[in-house]
Amino acid sequence: MRYKHTQHSGLLPDYRIDPYKLIEADLKDVYEDIRKELVSNTQNEELRTIATYYFGGQGKALRPMVAILVAKAINYHKDKSSVLLAPQRQVAMISEMIHSASLVHDDVIDQSDFRRGKPSINALWNQKKVTMAGDYILAVASMMIARLHNDDVTLTLSQVVTDLVQGEFMQLGSKETENERFAHYLTKTYRKTASLIANSAKSVAMLGGADENLAEVAFQYGRNIGLAFQLVDDLLDFVSSSDTMGKPTAADLRLGLATAPVLFACKHYPELNPMILRRFQEPDDVDRAFQLVHKSQGLEQTKFLAQKHCIEAVRFAQSLTESPYQQSLLVVSDLVINRIK
Ligand code: GRG
């Protein structure tokens, strides 16, 4: 195989595997199967409609894609097997369901108007019903976890839900000093985004019979991909158009949130500090902060930190036996860093 150096990840395969194509057969019916689960557990037509709204296939399916790839990379590493086990596929579905349940609640909390280029769920239905539909998705996911009859996996995936809630709680508070603020931001980022990807990867590894060390490799791959993904998300909020993103840009500032680009920028522009503390509430705060971030090195520094996490993810993936799935894990790190939406 030929290799070439890429900007951020050292040695990468010279050919470009399309990870989505590679696991097309395993991924194809994931949304359809999730909808079936949600429909079959209630007779209430309205609950069915609301709960299935975010499973129309408009999402990137990052979480099921990573879960399936990690599962297959682990299965190949252990037994030279290319077969995805049924419980591993269930985890891919559960992962997307926990993700969507959190999006549903997030949209109610943030009162957002758009997601994925269409009206967000709370813009279409009453908030009380939407909140309960989010709970319902989580409850059906819990039943699917129980059906796996694996205590370690139950604990691992339950941890994700506690992390998501704590991450969201952390986002409501802020810290006084710059150092505290960055540590707070990184922990929040792990809990809100990386924990789900990391623990889903760990779960599929355990279901594939991985020992503790191998499960840790899967976890660390997912953790680093998740952190990089969120850092890029925070960057895109400053540079991508709302048409591309399918939701308004500078949304984080408008919500009063100081993400990595702002936290880096305030090292050169300390006038950002009082704005961060008052959560960009004064009339010109959002515009001024937006401009200062663009004038600073904050966007480059955020990308650099995301690249560091991708390099770490690649290092963990490279410790697995080479296979198309393992190689795809390297490609995923490129997709995460280069994505535009
Ligand atoms: C009830 C499970 C539950 C949680 C409650 C509201 C809450 C606590 C957590 C919210 C966590 C949250 C919204 C994290 C954001 C993660 C993130 C980066 C979302 C965007 O992911 P994409 O870009 O979305 O993969 P698509 O649309 O492609 O699926």
mmCIF file of C-alpha atoms and ligand atoms in Angstrom:
data_model
loop_
_atom_site.group_PDB
_atom_site.id
_atom_site.type_symbol
_atom_site.label_atom_id
_atom_site.label_comp_id
_atom_site.label_asym_id
_atom_site.label_seq_id
_atom_site.Cartn_x
_atom_site.Cartn_y
_atom_site.Cartn_z
ATOM 1 C CA MET A 1 0.000 0.000 0.000
ATOM 2 C CA ARG A 2 1.223 3.515 -0.779
ATOM 3 C CA TYR A 3 1.187 6.172 1.907
ATOM 4 C CA LYS A 4 1.342 9.921 1.829
ATOM 5 C CA HIS A 5 1.800 12.607 4.443
ATOM 6 C CA THR A 6 -1.273 14.662 5.159
ATOM 7 C CA GLN A 7 -1.338 17.986 6.899
ATOM 8 C CA HIS A 8 -2.380 16.724 10.274
ATOM 9 C CA SER A 9 -2.348 13.017 10.685
ATOM 10 C CA GLY A 10 1.102 11.858 9.646
ATOM 11 C CA LEU A 11 1.021 8.705 7.551
ATOM 12 C CA LEU A 12 -2.335 8.026 5.976
ATOM 13 C CA PRO A 13 -3.312 5.579 3.254
ATOM 14 C CA ASP A 14 -2.929 7.011 -0.225
ATOM 15 C CA TYR A 15 -6.290 5.715 -1.380
ATOM 16 C CA ARG A 16 -9.487 7.307 -0.168
ATOM 17 C CA ILE A 17 -11.936 4.849 1.261
ATOM 18 C CA ASP A 18 -15.443 6.227 1.619
ATOM 19 C CA PRO A 19 -16.373 5.008 5.119
ATOM 20 C CA TYR A 20 -20.100 5.491 4.477
ATOM 21 C CA LYS A 21 -19.851 3.387 1.306
ATOM 22 C CA LEU A 22 -17.795 0.682 2.998
ATOM 23 C CA ILE A 23 -20.489 0.013 5.599
ATOM 24 C CA GLU A 24 -23.452 0.963 3.401
ATOM 25 C CA ALA A 25 -25.166 -2.401 3.882
ATOM 26 C CA ASP A 26 -24.903 -2.207 7.694
ATOM 27 C CA LEU A 27 -25.934 1.458 7.880
ATOM 28 C CA LYS A 28 -28.642 1.477 5.192
ATOM 29 C CA ASP A 29 -31.647 0.579 7.333
ATOM 30 C CA VAL A 30 -30.542 2.070 10.652
ATOM 31 C CA TYR A 31 -33.030 4.982 10.476
ATOM 32 C CA GLU A 32 -35.815 2.728 9.194
ATOM 33 C CA ASP A 33 -35.179 0.260 12.041
ATOM 34 C CA ILE A 34 -35.163 3.068 14.623
ATOM 35 C CA ARG A 35 -38.496 4.339 13.276
ATOM 36 C CA LYS A 36 -39.925 0.816 13.544
ATOM 37 C CA GLU A 37 -38.854 0.593 17.210
ATOM 38 C CA LEU A 38 -40.395 3.974 17.996
ATOM 39 C CA VAL A 39 -43.641 3.181 16.187
ATOM 40 C CA SER A 40 -44.091 -0.325 17.605
ATOM 41 C CA ASN A 41 -43.860 0.788 21.250
ATOM 42 C CA THR A 42 -46.861 3.139 21.203
ATOM 43 C CA GLN A 43 -50.337 3.304 19.672
ATOM 44 C CA ASN A 44 -50.384 7.097 19.949
ATOM 45 C CA GLU A 45 -50.159 8.507 16.415
ATOM 46 C CA GLU A 46 -49.037 11.971 17.486
ATOM 47 C CA LEU A 47 -46.274 10.597 19.716
ATOM 48 C CA ARG A 48 -45.153 8.396 16.801
ATOM 49 C CA THR A 49 -45.026 11.404 14.472
ATOM 50 C CA ILE A 50 -43.125 13.676 16.856
ATOM 51 C CA ALA A 51 -40.699 10.989 18.057
ATOM 52 C CA THR A 52 -39.749 9.929 14.507
ATOM 53 C CA TYR A 53 -39.324 13.513 13.181
ATOM 54 C CA TYR A 54 -35.510 13.560 13.531
ATOM 55 C CA PHE A 55 -35.073 10.095 12.018
ATOM 56 C CA GLY A 56 -35.841 11.077 8.432
ATOM 57 C CA GLY A 57 -32.239 10.572 7.306
ATOM 58 C CA GLN A 58 -31.171 14.248 7.169
ATOM 59 C CA GLY A 59 -28.545 13.846 9.895
ATOM 60 C CA LYS A 60 -24.931 12.912 9.161
ATOM 61 C CA ALA A 61 -25.310 9.594 10.996
ATOM 62 C CA LEU A 62 -21.844 10.150 12.464
ATOM 63 C CA ARG A 63 -22.523 8.177 15.632
ATOM 64 C CA PRO A 64 -23.884 4.994 14.009
ATOM 65 C CA MET A 65 -21.183 5.237 11.350
ATOM 66 C CA VAL A 66 -18.379 5.413 13.930
ATOM 67 C CA ALA A 67 -19.968 2.686 16.087
ATOM 68 C CA ILE A 68 -20.255 0.305 13.118
ATOM 69 C CA LEU A 69 -16.720 1.033 11.872
ATOM 70 C CA VAL A 70 -15.201 0.569 15.326
ATOM 71 C CA ALA A 71 -17.179 -2.670 15.773
ATOM 72 C CA LYS A 72 -15.927 -4.054 12.470
ATOM 73 C CA ALA A 73 -12.346 -2.867 13.047
ATOM 74 C CA ILE A 74 -12.381 -4.617 16.446
ATOM 75 C CA ASN A 75 -13.981 -7.810 15.068
ATOM 76 C CA TYR A 76 -11.326 -7.946 12.356
ATOM 77 C CA HIS A 77 -8.560 -7.251 14.867
ATOM 78 C CA LYS A 78 -9.751 -10.087 17.104
ATOM 79 C CA ASP A 79 -10.930 -12.784 14.682
ATOM 80 C CA LYS A 80 -10.252 -11.514 11.135
ATOM 81 C CA SER A 81 -14.051 -11.309 10.903
ATOM 82 C CA SER A 82 -15.854 -8.759 8.723
ATOM 83 C CA VAL A 83 -19.253 -9.517 10.220
ATOM 84 C CA LEU A 84 -21.108 -6.925 12.289
ATOM 85 C CA LEU A 85 -22.783 -8.638 15.239
ATOM 86 C CA ALA A 86 -26.492 -7.945 15.804
ATOM 87 C CA PRO A 87 -25.962 -6.459 19.316
ATOM 88 C CA GLN A 88 -23.270 -4.146 17.899
ATOM 89 C CA ARG A 89 -25.727 -2.869 15.284
ATOM 90 C CA GLN A 90 -28.248 -2.292 18.089
ATOM 91 C CA VAL A 91 -25.684 -0.071 19.832
ATOM 92 C CA ALA A 92 -25.282 1.936 16.605
ATOM 93 C CA MET A 93 -29.061 2.518 16.655
ATOM 94 C CA ILE A 94 -29.141 3.274 20.398
ATOM 95 C CA SER A 95 -26.313 5.786 19.978
ATOM 96 C CA GLU A 96 -28.258 7.732 17.335
ATOM 97 C CA MET A 97 -31.398 7.548 19.499
ATOM 98 C CA ILE A 98 -29.635 8.992 22.555
ATOM 99 C CA HIS A 99 -28.156 11.680 20.279
ATOM 100 C CA SER A 100 -31.579 12.573 18.866
ATOM 101 C CA ALA A 101 -33.266 12.546 22.289
ATOM 102 C CA SER A 102 -30.652 15.066 23.425
ATOM 103 C CA LEU A 103 -31.213 17.208 20.293
ATOM 104 C CA VAL A 104 -34.956 17.225 20.979
ATOM 105 C CA HIS A 105 -34.413 18.459 24.529
ATOM 106 C CA ASP A 106 -31.731 20.889 23.395
ATOM 107 C CA ASP A 107 -34.074 22.437 20.829
ATOM 108 C CA VAL A 108 -36.714 23.007 23.515
ATOM 109 C CA ILE A 109 -34.154 24.512 25.912
ATOM 110 C CA ASP A 110 -32.635 26.788 23.227
ATOM 111 C CA GLN A 111 -35.980 27.501 21.543
ATOM 112 C CA SER A 112 -34.261 27.028 18.210
ATOM 113 C CA ASP A 113 -36.019 27.618 14.894
ATOM 114 C CA PHE A 114 -34.002 25.487 12.485
ATOM 115 C CA ARG A 115 -32.086 22.238 12.483
ATOM 116 C CA ARG A 116 -30.758 20.390 9.442
ATOM 117 C CA GLY A 117 -32.262 23.045 7.178
ATOM 118 C CA LYS A 118 -35.813 22.430 8.312
ATOM 119 C CA PRO A 119 -38.001 23.702 11.143
ATOM 120 C CA SER A 120 -36.754 22.323 14.431
ATOM 121 C CA ILE A 121 -39.059 19.965 16.286
ATOM 122 C CA ASN A 122 -40.114 22.562 18.885
ATOM 123 C CA ALA A 123 -41.133 24.966 16.124
ATOM 124 C CA LEU A 124 -43.750 22.471 14.927
ATOM 125 C CA TRP A 125 -45.253 21.005 18.090
ATOM 126 C CA ASN A 126 -46.073 22.110 21.594
ATOM 127 C CA GLN A 127 -43.051 22.102 23.931
ATOM 128 C CA LYS A 128 -44.600 19.774 26.485
ATOM 129 C CA LYS A 129 -45.317 17.149 23.837
ATOM 130 C CA VAL A 130 -41.863 17.575 22.297
ATOM 131 C CA THR A 131 -40.155 17.142 25.681
ATOM 132 C CA MET A 132 -42.117 13.964 26.318
ATOM 133 C CA ALA A 133 -41.326 12.690 22.834
ATOM 134 C CA GLY A 134 -37.619 13.150 23.713
ATOM 135 C CA ASP A 135 -38.171 11.164 26.915
ATOM 136 C CA TYR A 136 -39.967 8.495 24.909
ATOM 137 C CA ILE A 137 -37.030 8.103 22.482
ATOM 138 C CA LEU A 138 -34.736 7.695 25.489
ATOM 139 C CA ALA A 139 -37.086 5.166 27.097
ATOM 140 C CA VAL A 140 -37.253 3.035 23.942
ATOM 141 C CA ALA A 141 -33.445 3.218 23.708
ATOM 142 C CA SER A 142 -33.305 2.015 27.345
ATOM 143 C CA MET A 143 -35.460 -1.001 26.474
ATOM 144 C CA MET A 144 -33.112 -1.801 23.618
ATOM 145 C CA ILE A 145 -30.151 -1.569 26.013
ATOM 146 C CA ALA A 146 -31.901 -3.931 28.447
ATOM 147 C CA ARG A 147 -32.467 -6.451 25.640
ATOM 148 C CA LEU A 148 -28.693 -6.711 25.167
ATOM 149 C CA HIS A 149 -28.424 -8.402 28.601
ATOM 150 C CA ASN A 150 -24.933 -7.063 29.163
ATOM 151 C CA ASP A 151 -24.386 -5.207 32.461
ATOM 152 C CA ASP A 152 -21.113 -3.582 31.364
ATOM 153 C CA VAL A 153 -22.763 -2.182 28.242
ATOM 154 C CA THR A 154 -25.801 -1.017 30.276
ATOM 155 C CA LEU A 155 -23.504 0.836 32.679
ATOM 156 C CA THR A 156 -21.409 2.300 29.877
ATOM 157 C CA LEU A 157 -24.385 3.640 27.917
ATOM 158 C CA SER A 158 -26.173 4.882 31.050
ATOM 159 C CA GLN A 159 -23.044 6.881 31.861
ATOM 160 C CA VAL A 160 -23.550 8.707 28.550
ATOM 161 C CA VAL A 161 -26.973 9.998 29.583
ATOM 162 C CA THR A 162 -25.669 11.288 32.925
ATOM 163 C CA ASP A 163 -22.794 12.955 31.050
ATOM 164 C CA LEU A 164 -25.161 14.618 28.570
ATOM 165 C CA VAL A 165 -27.291 16.064 31.335
ATOM 166 C CA GLN A 166 -24.257 17.233 33.323
ATOM 167 C CA GLY A 167 -22.707 18.726 30.181
ATOM 168 C CA GLU A 168 -25.869 20.699 29.522
ATOM 169 C CA PHE A 169 -25.925 21.831 33.160
ATOM 170 C CA MET A 170 -22.289 22.973 32.929
ATOM 171 C CA GLN A 171 -23.234 25.050 29.907
ATOM 172 C CA LEU A 172 -25.656 27.037 32.054
ATOM 173 C CA GLY A 173 -22.843 28.156 34.363
ATOM 174 C CA SER A 174 -19.568 29.984 33.752
ATOM 175 C CA LYS A 175 -16.200 30.381 35.459
ATOM 176 C CA GLU A 176 -14.398 33.541 36.526
ATOM 177 C CA THR A 177 -10.759 32.898 35.543
ATOM 178 C CA GLU A 178 -9.425 32.066 32.080
ATOM 179 C CA ASN A 179 -7.808 28.773 33.171
ATOM 180 C CA GLU A 180 -10.876 27.570 34.992
ATOM 181 C CA ARG A 181 -12.964 28.562 31.994
ATOM 182 C CA PHE A 182 -10.964 26.495 29.529
ATOM 183 C CA ALA A 183 -10.978 23.418 31.793
ATOM 184 C CA HIS A 184 -14.737 23.881 32.266
ATOM 185 C CA TYR A 185 -15.206 24.137 28.491
ATOM 186 C CA LEU A 186 -13.196 20.956 27.804
ATOM 187 C CA THR A 187 -15.047 18.895 30.434
ATOM 188 C CA LYS A 188 -18.359 20.208 29.119
ATOM 189 C CA THR A 189 -17.309 19.300 25.577
ATOM 190 C CA TYR A 190 -16.434 15.761 26.639
ATOM 191 C CA ARG A 191 -19.754 15.332 28.428
ATOM 192 C CA LYS A 192 -21.948 16.941 25.769
ATOM 193 C CA THR A 193 -20.409 15.353 22.699
ATOM 194 C CA ALA A 194 -17.440 13.021 23.147
ATOM 195 C CA SER A 195 -18.844 10.732 25.843
ATOM 196 C CA LEU A 196 -21.572 9.365 23.553
ATOM 197 C CA ILE A 197 -19.143 8.562 20.732
ATOM 198 C CA ALA A 198 -16.500 7.177 23.131
ATOM 199 C CA ASN A 199 -18.837 4.999 25.167
ATOM 200 C CA SER A 200 -20.680 3.705 22.097
ATOM 201 C CA ALA A 201 -17.296 2.681 20.659
ATOM 202 C CA LYS A 202 -16.384 1.029 23.968
ATOM 203 C CA SER A 203 -19.750 -0.796 24.041
ATOM 204 C CA VAL A 204 -19.404 -2.295 20.561
ATOM 205 C CA ALA A 205 -15.857 -3.341 21.431
ATOM 206 C CA MET A 206 -17.052 -5.095 24.610
ATOM 207 C CA LEU A 207 -19.838 -6.791 22.628
ATOM 208 C CA GLY A 208 -17.156 -8.013 20.231
ATOM 209 C CA GLY A 209 -15.363 -9.661 23.139
ATOM 210 C CA ALA A 210 -12.642 -7.029 23.568
ATOM 211 C CA ASP A 211 -10.562 -7.175 26.761
ATOM 212 C CA GLU A 212 -10.100 -4.045 28.879
ATOM 213 C CA ASN A 213 -7.122 -2.767 26.876
ATOM 214 C CA LEU A 214 -8.859 -3.163 23.551
ATOM 215 C CA ALA A 215 -12.077 -1.581 24.867
ATOM 216 C CA GLU A 216 -9.928 1.347 26.031
ATOM 217 C CA VAL A 217 -8.482 1.752 22.511
ATOM 218 C CA ALA A 218 -12.051 1.959 21.150
ATOM 219 C CA PHE A 219 -13.040 4.412 23.898
ATOM 220 C CA GLN A 220 -10.021 6.677 23.306
ATOM 221 C CA TYR A 221 -10.562 6.669 19.550
ATOM 222 C CA GLY A 222 -14.171 7.780 20.106
ATOM 223 C CA ARG A 223 -13.252 10.304 22.791
ATOM 224 C CA ASN A 224 -10.696 12.042 20.577
ATOM 225 C CA ILE A 225 -12.936 11.986 17.494
ATOM 226 C CA GLY A 226 -15.764 13.411 19.625
ATOM 227 C CA LEU A 227 -13.646 16.228 21.063
ATOM 228 C CA ALA A 228 -12.332 17.124 17.587
ATOM 229 C CA PHE A 229 -15.867 17.007 16.171
ATOM 230 C CA GLN A 230 -17.190 19.454 18.764
ATOM 231 C CA LEU A 231 -14.196 21.800 18.394
ATOM 232 C CA VAL A 232 -14.850 21.917 14.636
ATOM 233 C CA ASP A 233 -18.559 22.459 15.362
ATOM 234 C CA ASP A 234 -17.657 25.444 17.521
ATOM 235 C CA LEU A 235 -15.366 26.743 14.772
ATOM 236 C CA LEU A 236 -18.022 26.336 12.053
ATOM 237 C CA ASP A 237 -20.402 28.450 14.113
ATOM 238 C CA PHE A 238 -18.073 31.361 13.263
ATOM 239 C CA VAL A 239 -17.163 30.593 9.659
ATOM 240 C CA SER A 240 -19.908 28.624 7.956
ATOM 241 C CA SER A 241 -22.990 30.141 6.382
ATOM 242 C CA SER A 242 -26.374 29.405 7.875
ATOM 243 C CA ASP A 243 -27.420 27.878 4.510
ATOM 244 C CA THR A 244 -24.640 25.316 4.735
ATOM 245 C CA MET A 245 -25.195 24.549 8.403
ATOM 246 C CA GLY A 246 -28.979 24.405 8.219
ATOM 247 C CA LYS A 247 -29.161 26.555 11.371
ATOM 248 C CA PRO A 248 -28.231 30.177 12.184
ATOM 249 C CA THR A 249 -24.519 31.052 12.556
ATOM 250 C CA ALA A 250 -22.970 32.733 15.628
ATOM 251 C CA ALA A 251 -25.730 30.844 17.414
ATOM 252 C CA ASP A 252 -23.454 30.079 20.369
ATOM 253 C CA LEU A 253 -22.701 33.761 21.034
ATOM 254 C CA ARG A 254 -26.387 34.563 20.763
ATOM 255 C CA LEU A 255 -27.052 31.842 23.343
ATOM 256 C CA GLY A 256 -24.457 33.474 25.619
ATOM 257 C CA LEU A 257 -21.910 30.673 25.135
ATOM 258 C CA ALA A 258 -18.149 31.207 24.990
ATOM 259 C CA THR A 259 -16.649 28.328 23.000
ATOM 260 C CA ALA A 260 -12.998 27.626 22.111
ATOM 261 C CA PRO A 261 -12.590 30.374 19.446
ATOM 262 C CA VAL A 262 -13.682 33.044 21.973
ATOM 263 C CA LEU A 263 -11.671 31.531 24.824
ATOM 264 C CA PHE A 264 -8.520 31.567 22.676
ATOM 265 C CA ALA A 265 -9.288 35.076 21.358
ATOM 266 C CA CYS A 266 -9.605 36.580 24.820
ATOM 267 C CA LYS A 267 -5.885 35.952 25.417
ATOM 268 C CA HIS A 268 -5.185 38.756 22.890
ATOM 269 C CA TYR A 269 -8.357 40.736 23.396
ATOM 270 C CA PRO A 270 -9.014 40.871 27.154
ATOM 271 C CA GLU A 271 -12.010 43.133 26.477
ATOM 272 C CA LEU A 272 -13.800 39.874 25.689
ATOM 273 C CA ASN A 273 -13.662 38.883 29.382
ATOM 274 C CA PRO A 274 -16.474 41.122 30.639
ATOM 275 C CA MET A 275 -18.556 40.144 27.602
ATOM 276 C CA ILE A 276 -18.073 36.455 28.411
ATOM 277 C CA LEU A 277 -19.064 37.074 32.033
ATOM 278 C CA ARG A 278 -22.273 38.871 31.046
ATOM 279 C CA ARG A 279 -22.934 36.194 28.408
ATOM 280 C CA PHE A 280 -22.862 38.648 25.470
ATOM 281 C CA GLN A 281 -26.049 40.284 26.646
ATOM 282 C CA GLU A 282 -25.277 43.967 25.938
ATOM 283 C CA PRO A 283 -26.609 45.188 22.562
ATOM 284 C CA ASP A 284 -23.271 45.127 20.610
ATOM 285 C CA ASP A 285 -21.641 42.197 22.403
ATOM 286 C CA VAL A 286 -22.384 39.499 19.821
ATOM 287 C CA ASP A 287 -21.148 41.597 16.860
ATOM 288 C CA ARG A 288 -18.029 42.832 18.662
ATOM 289 C CA ALA A 289 -17.100 39.402 19.962
ATOM 290 C CA PHE A 290 -17.652 37.918 16.487
ATOM 291 C CA GLN A 291 -15.293 40.496 14.938
ATOM 292 C CA LEU A 292 -12.629 40.108 17.645
ATOM 293 C CA VAL A 293 -12.622 36.340 17.173
ATOM 294 C CA HIS A 294 -12.071 36.811 13.438
ATOM 295 C CA LYS A 295 -9.250 39.321 14.065
ATOM 296 C CA SER A 296 -7.572 36.964 16.551
ATOM 297 C CA GLN A 297 -5.848 33.598 16.102
ATOM 298 C CA GLY A 298 -8.765 31.936 17.886
ATOM 299 C CA LEU A 299 -10.105 30.102 14.857
ATOM 300 C CA GLU A 300 -6.668 28.714 13.850
ATOM 301 C CA GLN A 301 -5.953 27.711 17.452
ATOM 302 C CA THR A 302 -9.287 25.903 17.684
ATOM 303 C CA LYS A 303 -8.521 24.021 14.478
ATOM 304 C CA PHE A 304 -5.058 23.182 15.766
ATOM 305 C CA LEU A 305 -6.500 21.702 18.958
ATOM 306 C CA ALA A 306 -9.023 19.696 16.909
ATOM 307 C CA GLN A 307 -6.132 18.419 14.761
ATOM 308 C CA LYS A 308 -4.267 17.326 17.881
ATOM 309 C CA HIS A 309 -7.247 15.218 18.919
ATOM 310 C CA CYS A 310 -7.511 13.746 15.421
ATOM 311 C CA ILE A 311 -3.838 12.767 15.561
ATOM 312 C CA GLU A 312 -4.506 11.056 18.904
ATOM 313 C CA ALA A 313 -7.534 9.255 17.447
ATOM 314 C CA VAL A 314 -5.417 8.077 14.507
ATOM 315 C CA ARG A 315 -2.722 6.822 16.902
ATOM 316 C CA PHE A 316 -5.294 4.631 18.680
ATOM 317 C CA ALA A 317 -6.777 3.365 15.396
ATOM 318 C CA GLN A 318 -3.294 2.491 14.161
ATOM 319 C CA SER A 319 -2.835 0.111 17.081
ATOM 320 C CA LEU A 320 -5.502 -2.150 15.491
ATOM 321 C CA THR A 321 -4.771 -4.737 12.799
ATOM 322 C CA GLU A 322 -4.951 -3.179 9.355
ATOM 323 C CA SER A 323 -8.290 -3.729 7.608
ATOM 324 C CA PRO A 324 -10.576 -1.578 5.443
ATOM 325 C CA TYR A 325 -12.533 -0.741 8.623
ATOM 326 C CA GLN A 326 -9.430 0.242 10.554
ATOM 327 C CA GLN A 327 -8.288 2.364 7.572
ATOM 328 C CA SER A 328 -11.730 3.990 7.490
ATOM 329 C CA LEU A 329 -11.270 5.083 11.088
ATOM 330 C CA LEU A 330 -8.294 7.115 9.849
ATOM 331 C CA VAL A 331 -10.377 8.584 7.017
ATOM 332 C CA VAL A 332 -13.100 9.544 9.535
ATOM 333 C CA SER A 333 -10.571 11.708 11.371
ATOM 334 C CA ASP A 334 -9.934 13.538 8.066
ATOM 335 C CA LEU A 335 -13.671 13.947 7.488
ATOM 336 C CA VAL A 336 -14.117 15.380 10.970
ATOM 337 C CA ILE A 337 -11.366 17.956 10.581
ATOM 338 C CA ASN A 338 -12.260 18.974 7.014
ATOM 339 C CA ARG A 339 -16.029 19.007 7.294
ATOM 340 C CA ILE A 340 -17.893 22.150 6.317
ATOM 341 C CA LYS A 341 -21.220 21.278 7.945
HETATM 342 C C1 GRG B 1 -32.407 13.617 27.501
HETATM 343 C C2 GRG B 1 -30.408 12.448 26.447
HETATM 344 C C3 GRG B 1 -30.978 13.662 27.097
HETATM 345 C C4 GRG B 1 -30.191 14.748 27.310
HETATM 346 C C5 GRG B 1 -30.607 15.997 27.990
HETATM 347 C C6 GRG B 1 -30.270 18.662 26.338
HETATM 348 C C7 GRG B 1 -29.227 17.721 26.811
HETATM 349 C C8 GRG B 1 -29.442 16.981 28.085
HETATM 350 C C9 GRG B 1 -28.077 17.535 26.120
HETATM 351 C C10 GRG B 1 -27.794 18.224 24.847
HETATM 352 C C11 GRG B 1 -26.514 17.762 24.286
HETATM 353 C C12 GRG B 1 -26.231 18.321 22.900
HETATM 354 C C13 GRG B 1 -27.278 19.032 22.114
HETATM 355 C C14 GRG B 1 -25.040 18.166 22.376
HETATM 356 C C15 GRG B 1 -24.680 18.686 21.019
HETATM 357 C C16 GRG B 1 -23.949 17.657 20.287
HETATM 358 C C17 GRG B 1 -23.779 17.988 18.846
HETATM 359 C C18 GRG B 1 -22.417 18.306 18.339
HETATM 360 C C19 GRG B 1 -24.821 17.984 18.014
HETATM 361 C C20 GRG B 1 -24.735 18.135 16.557
HETATM 362 O O1 GRG B 1 -24.362 16.865 16.057
HETATM 363 P P1 GRG B 1 -24.368 16.542 14.510
HETATM 364 O O2 GRG B 1 -23.748 17.675 13.749
HETATM 365 O O3 GRG B 1 -25.906 16.494 14.202
HETATM 366 O O4 GRG B 1 -23.764 15.190 14.326
HETATM 367 P P2 GRG B 1 -26.671 15.772 12.997
HETATM 368 O O5 GRG B 1 -27.738 16.766 12.638
HETATM 369 O O6 GRG B 1 -25.727 15.521 11.843
HETATM 370 O O7 GRG B 1 -27.201 14.506 13.602
#
